Short mmCIF file of C-alpha atoms (C1' of nucleotides) in Angstrom, two decimals:
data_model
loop_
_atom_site.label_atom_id
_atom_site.label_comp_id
_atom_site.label_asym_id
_atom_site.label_seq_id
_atom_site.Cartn_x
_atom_site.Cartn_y
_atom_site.Cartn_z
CA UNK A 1015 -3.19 -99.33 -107.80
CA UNK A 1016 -5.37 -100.19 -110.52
CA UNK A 1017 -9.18 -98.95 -110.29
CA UNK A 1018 -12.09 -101.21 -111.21
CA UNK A 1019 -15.88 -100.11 -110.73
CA UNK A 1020 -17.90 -102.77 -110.25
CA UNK A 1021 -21.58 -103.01 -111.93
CA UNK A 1022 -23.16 -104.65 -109.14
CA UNK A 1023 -26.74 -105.51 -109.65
CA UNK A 1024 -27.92 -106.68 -106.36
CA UNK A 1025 -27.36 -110.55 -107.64
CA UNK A 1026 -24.75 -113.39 -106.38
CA UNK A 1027 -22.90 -112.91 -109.80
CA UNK A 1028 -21.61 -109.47 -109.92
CA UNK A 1029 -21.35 -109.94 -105.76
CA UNK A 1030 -18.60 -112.39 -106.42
CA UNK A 1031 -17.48 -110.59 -109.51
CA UNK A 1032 -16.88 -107.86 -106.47
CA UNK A 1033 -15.36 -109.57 -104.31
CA UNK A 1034 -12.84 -111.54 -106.81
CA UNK A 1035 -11.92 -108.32 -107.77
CA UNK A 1036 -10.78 -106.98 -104.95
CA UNK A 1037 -8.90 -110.16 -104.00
CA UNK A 1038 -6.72 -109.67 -107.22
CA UNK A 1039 -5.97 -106.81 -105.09
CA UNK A 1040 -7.56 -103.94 -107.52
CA UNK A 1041 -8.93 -100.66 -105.70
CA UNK A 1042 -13.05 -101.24 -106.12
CA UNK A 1043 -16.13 -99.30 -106.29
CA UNK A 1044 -18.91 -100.56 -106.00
CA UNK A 1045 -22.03 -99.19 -108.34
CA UNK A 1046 -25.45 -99.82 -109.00
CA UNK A 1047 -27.54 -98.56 -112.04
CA UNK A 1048 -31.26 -96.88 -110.87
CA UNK A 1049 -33.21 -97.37 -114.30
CA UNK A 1050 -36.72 -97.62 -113.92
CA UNK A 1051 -38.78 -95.19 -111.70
CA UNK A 1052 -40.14 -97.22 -109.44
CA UNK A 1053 -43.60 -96.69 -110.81
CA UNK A 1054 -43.25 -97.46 -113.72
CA UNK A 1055 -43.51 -100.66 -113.78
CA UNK A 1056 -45.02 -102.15 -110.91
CA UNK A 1057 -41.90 -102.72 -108.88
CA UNK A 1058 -42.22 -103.79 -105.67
CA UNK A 1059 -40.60 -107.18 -104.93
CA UNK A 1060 -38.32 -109.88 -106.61
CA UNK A 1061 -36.94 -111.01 -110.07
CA UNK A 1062 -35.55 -107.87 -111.77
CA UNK A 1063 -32.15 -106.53 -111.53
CA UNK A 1064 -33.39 -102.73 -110.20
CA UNK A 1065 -36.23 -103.00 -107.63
CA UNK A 1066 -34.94 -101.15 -104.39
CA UNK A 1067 -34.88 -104.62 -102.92
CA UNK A 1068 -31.67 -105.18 -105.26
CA UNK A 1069 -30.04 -101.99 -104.80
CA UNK A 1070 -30.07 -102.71 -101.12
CA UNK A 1071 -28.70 -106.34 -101.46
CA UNK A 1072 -25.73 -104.65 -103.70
CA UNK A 1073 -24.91 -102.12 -101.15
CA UNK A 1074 -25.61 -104.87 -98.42
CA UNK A 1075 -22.24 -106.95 -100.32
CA UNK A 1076 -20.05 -103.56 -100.92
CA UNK A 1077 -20.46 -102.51 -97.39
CA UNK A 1078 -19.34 -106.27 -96.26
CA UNK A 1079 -16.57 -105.89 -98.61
CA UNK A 1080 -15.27 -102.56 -97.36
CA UNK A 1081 -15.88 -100.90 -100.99
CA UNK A 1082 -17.60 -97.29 -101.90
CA UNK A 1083 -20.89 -97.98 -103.37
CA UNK A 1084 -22.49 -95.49 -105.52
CA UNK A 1085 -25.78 -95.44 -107.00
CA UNK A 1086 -26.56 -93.81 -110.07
CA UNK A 1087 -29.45 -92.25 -111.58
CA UNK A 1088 -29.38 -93.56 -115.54
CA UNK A 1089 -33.01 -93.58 -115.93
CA UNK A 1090 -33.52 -91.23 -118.67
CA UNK A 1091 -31.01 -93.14 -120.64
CA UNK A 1092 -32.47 -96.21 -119.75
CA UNK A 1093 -35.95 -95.02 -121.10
CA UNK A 1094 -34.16 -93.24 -124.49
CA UNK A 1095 -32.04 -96.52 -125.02
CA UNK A 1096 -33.57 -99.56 -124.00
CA UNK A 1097 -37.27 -99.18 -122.94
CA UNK A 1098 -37.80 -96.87 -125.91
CA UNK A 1099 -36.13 -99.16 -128.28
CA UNK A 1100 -37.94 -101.94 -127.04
CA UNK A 1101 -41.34 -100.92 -127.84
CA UNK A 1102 -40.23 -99.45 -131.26
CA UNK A 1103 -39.14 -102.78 -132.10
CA UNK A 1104 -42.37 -104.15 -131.38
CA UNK A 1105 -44.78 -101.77 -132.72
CA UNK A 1106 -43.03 -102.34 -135.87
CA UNK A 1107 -43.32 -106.03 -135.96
CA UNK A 1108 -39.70 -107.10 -134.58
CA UNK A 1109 -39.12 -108.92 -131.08
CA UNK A 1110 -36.29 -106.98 -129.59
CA UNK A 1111 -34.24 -108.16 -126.88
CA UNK A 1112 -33.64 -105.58 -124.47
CA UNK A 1113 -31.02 -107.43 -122.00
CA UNK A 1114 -28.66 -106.62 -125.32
CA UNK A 1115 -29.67 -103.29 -125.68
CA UNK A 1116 -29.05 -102.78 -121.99
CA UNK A 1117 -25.48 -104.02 -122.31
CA UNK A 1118 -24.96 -101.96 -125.51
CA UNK A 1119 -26.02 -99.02 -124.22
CA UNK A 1120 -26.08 -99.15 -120.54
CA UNK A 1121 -23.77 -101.14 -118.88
CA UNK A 1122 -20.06 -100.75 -121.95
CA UNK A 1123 -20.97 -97.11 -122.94
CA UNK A 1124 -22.93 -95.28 -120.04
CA UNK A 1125 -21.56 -96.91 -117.10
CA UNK A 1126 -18.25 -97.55 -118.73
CA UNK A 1127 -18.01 -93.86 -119.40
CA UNK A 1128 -18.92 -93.15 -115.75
CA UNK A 1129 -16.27 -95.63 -114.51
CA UNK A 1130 -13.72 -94.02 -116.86
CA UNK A 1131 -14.36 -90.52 -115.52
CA UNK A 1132 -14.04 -91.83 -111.67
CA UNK A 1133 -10.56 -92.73 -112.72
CA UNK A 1134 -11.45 -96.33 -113.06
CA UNK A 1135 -9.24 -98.42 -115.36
CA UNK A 1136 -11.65 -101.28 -115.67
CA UNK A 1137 -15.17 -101.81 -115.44
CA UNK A 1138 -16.29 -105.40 -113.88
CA UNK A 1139 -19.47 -107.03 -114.31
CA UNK A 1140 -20.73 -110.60 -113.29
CA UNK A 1141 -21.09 -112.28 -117.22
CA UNK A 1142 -20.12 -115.77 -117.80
CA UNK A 1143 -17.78 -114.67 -120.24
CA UNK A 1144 -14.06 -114.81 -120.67
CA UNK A 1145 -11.67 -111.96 -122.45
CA UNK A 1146 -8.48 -113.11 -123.98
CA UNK A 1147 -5.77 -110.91 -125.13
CA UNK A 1148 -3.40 -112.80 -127.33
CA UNK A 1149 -0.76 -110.87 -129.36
CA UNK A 1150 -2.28 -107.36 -128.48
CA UNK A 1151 -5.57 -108.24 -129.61
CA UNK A 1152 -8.50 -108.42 -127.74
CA UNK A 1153 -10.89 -111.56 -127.79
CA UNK A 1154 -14.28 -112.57 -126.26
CA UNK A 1155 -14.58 -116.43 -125.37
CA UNK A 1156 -17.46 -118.16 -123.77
CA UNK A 1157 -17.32 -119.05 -120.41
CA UNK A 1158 -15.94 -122.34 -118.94
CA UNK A 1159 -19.38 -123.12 -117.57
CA UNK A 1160 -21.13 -124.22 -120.41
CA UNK A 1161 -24.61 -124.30 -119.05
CA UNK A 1162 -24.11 -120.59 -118.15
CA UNK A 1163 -22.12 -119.30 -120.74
CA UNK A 1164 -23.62 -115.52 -121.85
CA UNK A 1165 -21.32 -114.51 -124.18
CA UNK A 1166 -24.33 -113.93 -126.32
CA UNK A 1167 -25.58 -111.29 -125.14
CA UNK A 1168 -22.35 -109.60 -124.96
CA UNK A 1169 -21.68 -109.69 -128.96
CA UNK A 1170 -21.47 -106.18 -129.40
CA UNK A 1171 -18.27 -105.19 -127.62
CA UNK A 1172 -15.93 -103.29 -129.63
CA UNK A 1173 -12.22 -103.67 -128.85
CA UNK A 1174 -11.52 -100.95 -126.92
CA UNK A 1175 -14.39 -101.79 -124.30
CA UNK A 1176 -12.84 -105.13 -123.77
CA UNK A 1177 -9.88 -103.84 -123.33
CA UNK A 1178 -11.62 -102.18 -119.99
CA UNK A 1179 -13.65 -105.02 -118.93
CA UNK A 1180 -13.20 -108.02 -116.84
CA UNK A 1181 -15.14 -111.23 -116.02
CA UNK A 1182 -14.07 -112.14 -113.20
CA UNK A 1183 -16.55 -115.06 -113.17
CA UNK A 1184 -15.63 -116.87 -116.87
CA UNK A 1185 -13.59 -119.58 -115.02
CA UNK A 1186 -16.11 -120.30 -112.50
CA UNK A 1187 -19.42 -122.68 -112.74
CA UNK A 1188 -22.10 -120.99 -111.35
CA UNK A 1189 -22.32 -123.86 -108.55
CA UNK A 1190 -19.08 -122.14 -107.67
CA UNK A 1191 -19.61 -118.89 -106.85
CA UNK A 1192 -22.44 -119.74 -105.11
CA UNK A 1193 -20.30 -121.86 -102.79
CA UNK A 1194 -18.12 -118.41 -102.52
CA UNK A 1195 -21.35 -116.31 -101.94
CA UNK A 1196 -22.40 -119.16 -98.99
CA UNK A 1197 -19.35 -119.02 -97.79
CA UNK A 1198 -19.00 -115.07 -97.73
CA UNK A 1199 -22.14 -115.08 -96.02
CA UNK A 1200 -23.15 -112.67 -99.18
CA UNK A 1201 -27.23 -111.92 -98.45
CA UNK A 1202 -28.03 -113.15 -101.72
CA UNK A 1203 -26.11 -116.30 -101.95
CA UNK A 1204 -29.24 -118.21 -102.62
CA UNK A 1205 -31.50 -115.59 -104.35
CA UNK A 1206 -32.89 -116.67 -107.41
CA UNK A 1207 -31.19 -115.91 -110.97
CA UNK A 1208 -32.65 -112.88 -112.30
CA UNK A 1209 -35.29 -113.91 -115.64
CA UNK A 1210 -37.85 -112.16 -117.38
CA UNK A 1211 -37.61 -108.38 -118.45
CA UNK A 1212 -36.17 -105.96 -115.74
CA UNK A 1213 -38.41 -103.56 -116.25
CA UNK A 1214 -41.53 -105.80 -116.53
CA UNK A 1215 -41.59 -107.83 -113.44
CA UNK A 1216 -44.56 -109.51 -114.13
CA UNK A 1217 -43.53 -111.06 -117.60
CA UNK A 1218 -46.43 -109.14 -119.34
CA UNK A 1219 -44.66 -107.07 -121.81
CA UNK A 1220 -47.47 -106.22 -123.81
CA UNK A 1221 -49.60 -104.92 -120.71
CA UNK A 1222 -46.36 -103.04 -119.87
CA UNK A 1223 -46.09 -101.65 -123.52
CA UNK A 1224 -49.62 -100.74 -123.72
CA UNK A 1225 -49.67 -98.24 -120.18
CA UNK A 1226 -46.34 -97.23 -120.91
CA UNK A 1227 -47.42 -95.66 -124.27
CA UNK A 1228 -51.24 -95.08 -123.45
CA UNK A 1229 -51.67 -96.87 -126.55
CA UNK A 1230 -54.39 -99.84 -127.10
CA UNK A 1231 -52.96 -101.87 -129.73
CA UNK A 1232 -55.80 -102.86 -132.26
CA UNK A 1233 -57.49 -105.85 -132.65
CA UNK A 1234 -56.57 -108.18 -136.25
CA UNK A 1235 -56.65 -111.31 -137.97
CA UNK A 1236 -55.12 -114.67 -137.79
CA UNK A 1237 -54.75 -115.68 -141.08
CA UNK A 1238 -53.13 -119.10 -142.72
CA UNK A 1239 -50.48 -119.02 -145.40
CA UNK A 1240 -53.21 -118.54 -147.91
CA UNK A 1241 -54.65 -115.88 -146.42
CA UNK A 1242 -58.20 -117.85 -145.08
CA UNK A 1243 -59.08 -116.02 -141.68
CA UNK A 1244 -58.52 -118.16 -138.82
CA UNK A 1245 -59.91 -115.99 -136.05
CA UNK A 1246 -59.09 -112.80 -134.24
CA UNK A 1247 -55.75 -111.75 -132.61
CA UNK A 1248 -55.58 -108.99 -129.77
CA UNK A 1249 -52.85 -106.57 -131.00
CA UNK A 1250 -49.93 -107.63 -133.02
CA UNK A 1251 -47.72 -106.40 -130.09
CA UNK A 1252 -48.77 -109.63 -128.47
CA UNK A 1253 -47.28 -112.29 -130.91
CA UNK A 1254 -43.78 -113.48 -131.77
CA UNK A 1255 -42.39 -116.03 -134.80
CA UNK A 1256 -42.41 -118.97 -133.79
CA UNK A 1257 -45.04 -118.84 -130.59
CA UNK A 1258 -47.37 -121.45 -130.10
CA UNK A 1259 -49.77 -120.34 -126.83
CA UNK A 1260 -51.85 -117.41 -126.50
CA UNK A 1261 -52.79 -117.89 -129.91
CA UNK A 1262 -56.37 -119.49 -128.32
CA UNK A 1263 -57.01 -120.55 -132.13
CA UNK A 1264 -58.13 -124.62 -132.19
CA UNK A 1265 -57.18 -126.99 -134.85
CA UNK A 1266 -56.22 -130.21 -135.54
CA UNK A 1267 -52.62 -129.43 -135.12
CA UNK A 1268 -50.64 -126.57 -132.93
CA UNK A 1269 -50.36 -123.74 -134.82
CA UNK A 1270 -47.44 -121.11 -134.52
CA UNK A 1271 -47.02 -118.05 -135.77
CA UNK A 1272 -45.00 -117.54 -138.86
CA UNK A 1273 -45.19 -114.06 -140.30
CA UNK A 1274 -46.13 -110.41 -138.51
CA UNK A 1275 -47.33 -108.09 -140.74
CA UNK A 1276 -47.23 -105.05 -139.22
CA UNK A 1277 -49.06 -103.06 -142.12
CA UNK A 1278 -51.98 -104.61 -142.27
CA UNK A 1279 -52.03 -105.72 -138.47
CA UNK A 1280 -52.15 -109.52 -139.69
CA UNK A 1281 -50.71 -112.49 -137.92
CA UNK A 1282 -49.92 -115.66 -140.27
CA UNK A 1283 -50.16 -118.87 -138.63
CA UNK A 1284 -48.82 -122.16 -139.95
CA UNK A 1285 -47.67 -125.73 -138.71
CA UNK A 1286 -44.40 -126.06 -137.06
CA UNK A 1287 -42.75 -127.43 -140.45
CA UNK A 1288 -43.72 -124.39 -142.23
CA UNK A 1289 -41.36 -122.53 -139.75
CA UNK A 1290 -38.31 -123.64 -141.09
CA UNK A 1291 -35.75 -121.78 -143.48
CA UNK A 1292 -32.09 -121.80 -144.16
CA UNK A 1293 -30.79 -118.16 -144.39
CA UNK A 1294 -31.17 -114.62 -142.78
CA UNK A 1295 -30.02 -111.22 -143.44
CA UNK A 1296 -27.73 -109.45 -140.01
CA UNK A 1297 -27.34 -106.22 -139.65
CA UNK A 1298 -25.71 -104.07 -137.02
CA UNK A 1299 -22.98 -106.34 -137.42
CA UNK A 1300 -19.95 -105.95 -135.03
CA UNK A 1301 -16.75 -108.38 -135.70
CA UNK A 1302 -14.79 -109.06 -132.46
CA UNK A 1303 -12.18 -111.50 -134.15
CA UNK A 1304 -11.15 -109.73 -136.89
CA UNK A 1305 -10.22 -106.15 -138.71
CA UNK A 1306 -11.20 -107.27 -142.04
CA UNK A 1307 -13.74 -110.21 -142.01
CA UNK A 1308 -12.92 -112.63 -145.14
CA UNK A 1309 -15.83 -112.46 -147.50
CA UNK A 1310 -16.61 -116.15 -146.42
CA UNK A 1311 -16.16 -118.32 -143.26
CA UNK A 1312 -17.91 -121.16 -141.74
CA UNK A 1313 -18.90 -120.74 -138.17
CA UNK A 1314 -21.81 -121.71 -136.24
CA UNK A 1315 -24.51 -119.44 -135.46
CA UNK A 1316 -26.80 -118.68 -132.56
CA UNK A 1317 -30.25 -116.97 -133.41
CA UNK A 1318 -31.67 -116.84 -129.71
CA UNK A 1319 -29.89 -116.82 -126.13
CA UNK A 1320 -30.84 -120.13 -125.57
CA UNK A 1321 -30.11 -122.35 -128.51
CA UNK A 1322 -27.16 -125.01 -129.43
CA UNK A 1323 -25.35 -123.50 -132.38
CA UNK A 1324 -25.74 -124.07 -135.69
CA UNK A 1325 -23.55 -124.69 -138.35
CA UNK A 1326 -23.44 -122.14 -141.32
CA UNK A 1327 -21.75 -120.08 -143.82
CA UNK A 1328 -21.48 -116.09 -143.30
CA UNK A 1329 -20.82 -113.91 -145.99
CA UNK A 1330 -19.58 -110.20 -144.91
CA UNK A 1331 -22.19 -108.48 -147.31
CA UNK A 1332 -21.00 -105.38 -146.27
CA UNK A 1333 -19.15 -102.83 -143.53
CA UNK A 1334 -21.78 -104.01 -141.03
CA UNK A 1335 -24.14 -106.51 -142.84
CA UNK A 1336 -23.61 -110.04 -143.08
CA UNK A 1337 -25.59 -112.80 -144.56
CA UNK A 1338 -26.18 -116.37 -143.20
CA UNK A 1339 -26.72 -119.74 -144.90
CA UNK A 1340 -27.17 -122.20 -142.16
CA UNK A 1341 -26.54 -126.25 -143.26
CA UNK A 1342 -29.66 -127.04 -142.40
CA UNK A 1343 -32.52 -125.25 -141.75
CA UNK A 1344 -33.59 -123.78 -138.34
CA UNK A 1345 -36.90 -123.19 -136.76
CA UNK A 1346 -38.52 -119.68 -136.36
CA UNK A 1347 -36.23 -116.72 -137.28
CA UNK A 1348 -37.20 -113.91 -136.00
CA UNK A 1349 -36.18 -110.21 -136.78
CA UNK A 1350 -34.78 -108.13 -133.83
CA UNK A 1351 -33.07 -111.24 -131.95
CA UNK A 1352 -29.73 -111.07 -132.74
CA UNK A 1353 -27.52 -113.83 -134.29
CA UNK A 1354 -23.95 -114.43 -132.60
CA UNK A 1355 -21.48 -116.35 -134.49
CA UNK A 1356 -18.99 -118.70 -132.57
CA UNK A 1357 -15.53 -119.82 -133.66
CA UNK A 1358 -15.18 -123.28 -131.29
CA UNK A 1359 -14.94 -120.89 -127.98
CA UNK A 1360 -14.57 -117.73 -129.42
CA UNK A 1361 -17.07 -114.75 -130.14
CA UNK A 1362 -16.48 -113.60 -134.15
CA UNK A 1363 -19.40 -111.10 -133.95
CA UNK A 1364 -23.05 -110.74 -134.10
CA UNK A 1365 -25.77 -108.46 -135.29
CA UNK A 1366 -29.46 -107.67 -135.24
CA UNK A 1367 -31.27 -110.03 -137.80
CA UNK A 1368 -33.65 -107.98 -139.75
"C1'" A B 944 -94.04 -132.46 -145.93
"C1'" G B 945 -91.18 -137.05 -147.37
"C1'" G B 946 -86.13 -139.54 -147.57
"C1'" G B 947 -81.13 -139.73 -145.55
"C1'" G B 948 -77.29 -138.24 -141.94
"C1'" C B 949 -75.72 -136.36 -137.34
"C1'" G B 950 -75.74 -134.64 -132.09
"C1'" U B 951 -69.25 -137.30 -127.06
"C1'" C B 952 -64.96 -131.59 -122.67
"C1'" G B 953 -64.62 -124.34 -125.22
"C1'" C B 954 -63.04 -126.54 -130.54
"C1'" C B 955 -61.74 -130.96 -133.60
"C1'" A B 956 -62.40 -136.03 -132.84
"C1'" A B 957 -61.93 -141.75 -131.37
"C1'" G B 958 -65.21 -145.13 -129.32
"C1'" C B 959 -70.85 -147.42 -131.57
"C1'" C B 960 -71.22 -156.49 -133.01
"C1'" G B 961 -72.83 -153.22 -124.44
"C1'" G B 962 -68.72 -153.78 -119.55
"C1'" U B 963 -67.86 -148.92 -117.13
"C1'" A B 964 -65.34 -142.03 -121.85
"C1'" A B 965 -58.56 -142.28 -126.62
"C1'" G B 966 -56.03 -138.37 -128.77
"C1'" G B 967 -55.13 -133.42 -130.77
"C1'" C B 968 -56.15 -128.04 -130.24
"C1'" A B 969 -57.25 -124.39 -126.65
"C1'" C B 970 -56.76 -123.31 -121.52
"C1'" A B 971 -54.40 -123.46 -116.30
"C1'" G B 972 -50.20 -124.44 -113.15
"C1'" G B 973 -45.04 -125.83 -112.83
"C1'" A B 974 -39.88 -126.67 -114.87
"C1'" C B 975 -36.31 -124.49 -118.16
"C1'" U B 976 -34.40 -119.19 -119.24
"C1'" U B 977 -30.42 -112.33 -117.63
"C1'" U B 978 -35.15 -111.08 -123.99
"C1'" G B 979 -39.55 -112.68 -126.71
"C1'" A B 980 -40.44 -117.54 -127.95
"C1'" C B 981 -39.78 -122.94 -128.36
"C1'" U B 982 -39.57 -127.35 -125.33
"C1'" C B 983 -40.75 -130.42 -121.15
"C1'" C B 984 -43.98 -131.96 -116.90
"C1'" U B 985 -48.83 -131.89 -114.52
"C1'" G B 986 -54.00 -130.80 -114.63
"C1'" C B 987 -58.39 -130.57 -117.70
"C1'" A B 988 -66.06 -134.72 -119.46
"C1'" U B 989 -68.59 -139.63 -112.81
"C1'" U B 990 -70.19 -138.03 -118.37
"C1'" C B 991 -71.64 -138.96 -123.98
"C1'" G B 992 -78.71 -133.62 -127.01
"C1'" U B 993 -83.02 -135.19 -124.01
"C1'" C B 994 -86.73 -138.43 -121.81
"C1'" G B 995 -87.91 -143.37 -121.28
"C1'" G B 996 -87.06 -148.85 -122.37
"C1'" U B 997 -84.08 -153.54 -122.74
"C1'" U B 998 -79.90 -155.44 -119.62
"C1'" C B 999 -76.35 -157.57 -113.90
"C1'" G B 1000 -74.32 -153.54 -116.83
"C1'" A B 1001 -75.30 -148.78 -122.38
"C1'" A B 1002 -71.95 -143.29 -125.18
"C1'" U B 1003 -72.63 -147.90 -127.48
"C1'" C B 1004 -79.26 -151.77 -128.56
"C1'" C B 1005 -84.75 -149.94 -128.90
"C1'" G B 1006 -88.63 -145.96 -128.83
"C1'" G B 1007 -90.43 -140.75 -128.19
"C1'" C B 1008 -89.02 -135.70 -128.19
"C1'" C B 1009 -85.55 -131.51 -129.29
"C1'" G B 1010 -81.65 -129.46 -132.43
"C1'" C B 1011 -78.59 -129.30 -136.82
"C1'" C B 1012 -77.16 -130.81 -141.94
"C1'" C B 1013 -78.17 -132.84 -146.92
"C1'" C B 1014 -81.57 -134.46 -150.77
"C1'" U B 1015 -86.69 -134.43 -152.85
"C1'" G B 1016 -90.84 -131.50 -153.28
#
RNA sequence: AGGGGCGUCGCCAAGCCGGUAAGGCACAGGACUUUGACUCCUGCAUUCGUCGGUUCGAAUCCGGCCGCCCCUG
């Protein structure tokens, strides 16, 4: 019988994702990931995918479904690959996404490594994503749920980890498998969708940043495009391209911030049409669709999770480099997000946008 | 000291031939969202430097005082 470990977070998605499984009539285990000591951030209740709230939900569903459920204990590479990472990126100016990093890293090489040694064939986690494998070749599709789709934040796959994954849940809308959950009686059929950062609970990822490195982050300037001060910021940490409140700066007109500088612990702020420019360097760069990427393609590009595409023209600069020239300009591009490019359903590749 | 100007929410700023306080920024709350942001919705001056006067009624007219700015000495 073939083996599938299932990543189950605690949430209706991977539930389902569990229990689809096992209907296809796979052998299934059942597995949470433990990644955060619970004190280090303030975990007690709700939204994030590894309070002990969540691992009991998870075991809750694998012990309706009749499946082992394992725990494990992936904390220190949690800290080494995504927390650490995280506040890297921002202490050198970037604004890193760490739900990427945690699927990099966490979820398609720890736990998939894990899975492989338990004598699992696949590994099975609750995306909105669909895999296709036409003439022996492996190929990541968004999901039929448009509104749900994630196959953003799942860019990075190389072949061979598709080739041991499944999405169970890319045909489904999500108003679907909650009707499944309901109808399951699955605890969590009606729990909220996970948001914010795991492993900051509260949203405050600069509080979290400064106690987890017992760092204070120093005080520096707002300044405009010409460089006239504007006022005082509170630690460079704190600010993003592109964000608009917080800044507690008055003028005439919103201002947003534009440009980090981590050197000389400035923040430039401009008005929102200043924000605007038509290309961006990508780096990291992993193709899904092809072997050999043609020097040129058109595709459309997405620069944040939550974004409509945009149309552009990539240029392979390199093994893992590409360069973007979007049609028309978009607003606020900002280094560490990572840019996904899109064939009509299909996943080409993405990168890290530097 | 004399001449001129100004003083409306934390900031900017309408209103000023009287009729019962626009708007923007900031801020707060909510929606959206497996990242940070953006966006959207809601809230946000019983009060117009102050004290009097005129009037049915004033932020708007008049006078005193206080404060600030500019010019002249």
């Amino acid at each position: 019988m073939t083996k599938a470990l299932i990543a189950m977070s605690g949430g209706v998605d991977s539930s389902v994702a569990a229990y689809l499984t096992l209907e296809k009539g796979f052998e299934c285990i059942g597995a949470t990931m433990r990644l955060v000591e619970n004190d280090t951030a303030c975990l007690k209740t709700a939204k994030t995918c590894c309070s002990l709230e969540d691992v009991e939900d998870a075991r809750s569903v694998a012990y309706r479904l009749g499946i082992p459920f394992y725990v494990f204990d992936f904390t220190p590479e949690f800290k080494k690959y995504v927390i650490d990472r995280f506040v890297c990126a921002y202490e050198c100016g970037a604004t890193p996404n760490p739900c990427i990093e945690c699927n990099r890293y966490m979820k398609f090489q720890v736990l998939l490594r894990r899975a492989i040694e338990l004598g699992c064939d696949y590994l099975v986690t609750g995306h909105y994503a669909r895999i296709e494998n036409r003439d022996g070749r492996y190929y990541l599709l968004k999901a039929r749920d448009p509104g749900k789709d994630q196959s953003y934040v799942l860019y990075m796959l190389t072949l061979n980890q598709l080739s041991h994954m499944l999405f169970p849940l890319g045909d489904l809308l999500k108003s679907e498998t909650r009707q499944i959950a309901e109808k399951l009686g699955f605890v969590n059929a009606r729990k909220r969708d996970s948001q914010d950062i795991c492993f900051v609970p509260d949203g405050d990822y600069a509080a979290f940043i400064e106690s987890y490195t017992q760092k204070k982050y120093p005080i520096g300037k707002f300044v405009d495009e010409q460089g006239n001060e504007l006022g005082e910021h509170k630690g460079f940490i704190r600010y993003t391209i592109g964000q608009r409140k917080g800044l507690n700066i008055s003028s005439s007109k919103p201002l947003y911030v534009k440009k980090k500088d981590a050197e000389s612990n400035t923040v430039v702020l401009a008005e929102n049409n200043r924000l605007y420019s038509t290309g961006l360097e990508v780096t990291d760069f992993n193709w899904i669709a092809f072997d050999t990427p043609p020097d040129k393609l058109r595709a459309s590009v997405k620069i944040r999770y939550s974004q409509t595409e945009q149309p552009a023209t990539i240029f392979a600069t390199g093994e893992k480099t590409v360069r973007i020239e979007f049609d028309n300009s978009v607003r606020a591009i900002s280094p560490g997000q990572s840019a996904v490019i899109y064939d009509g359903e299909y996943v080409l590749g993405g990168g890290t946008i530097i």
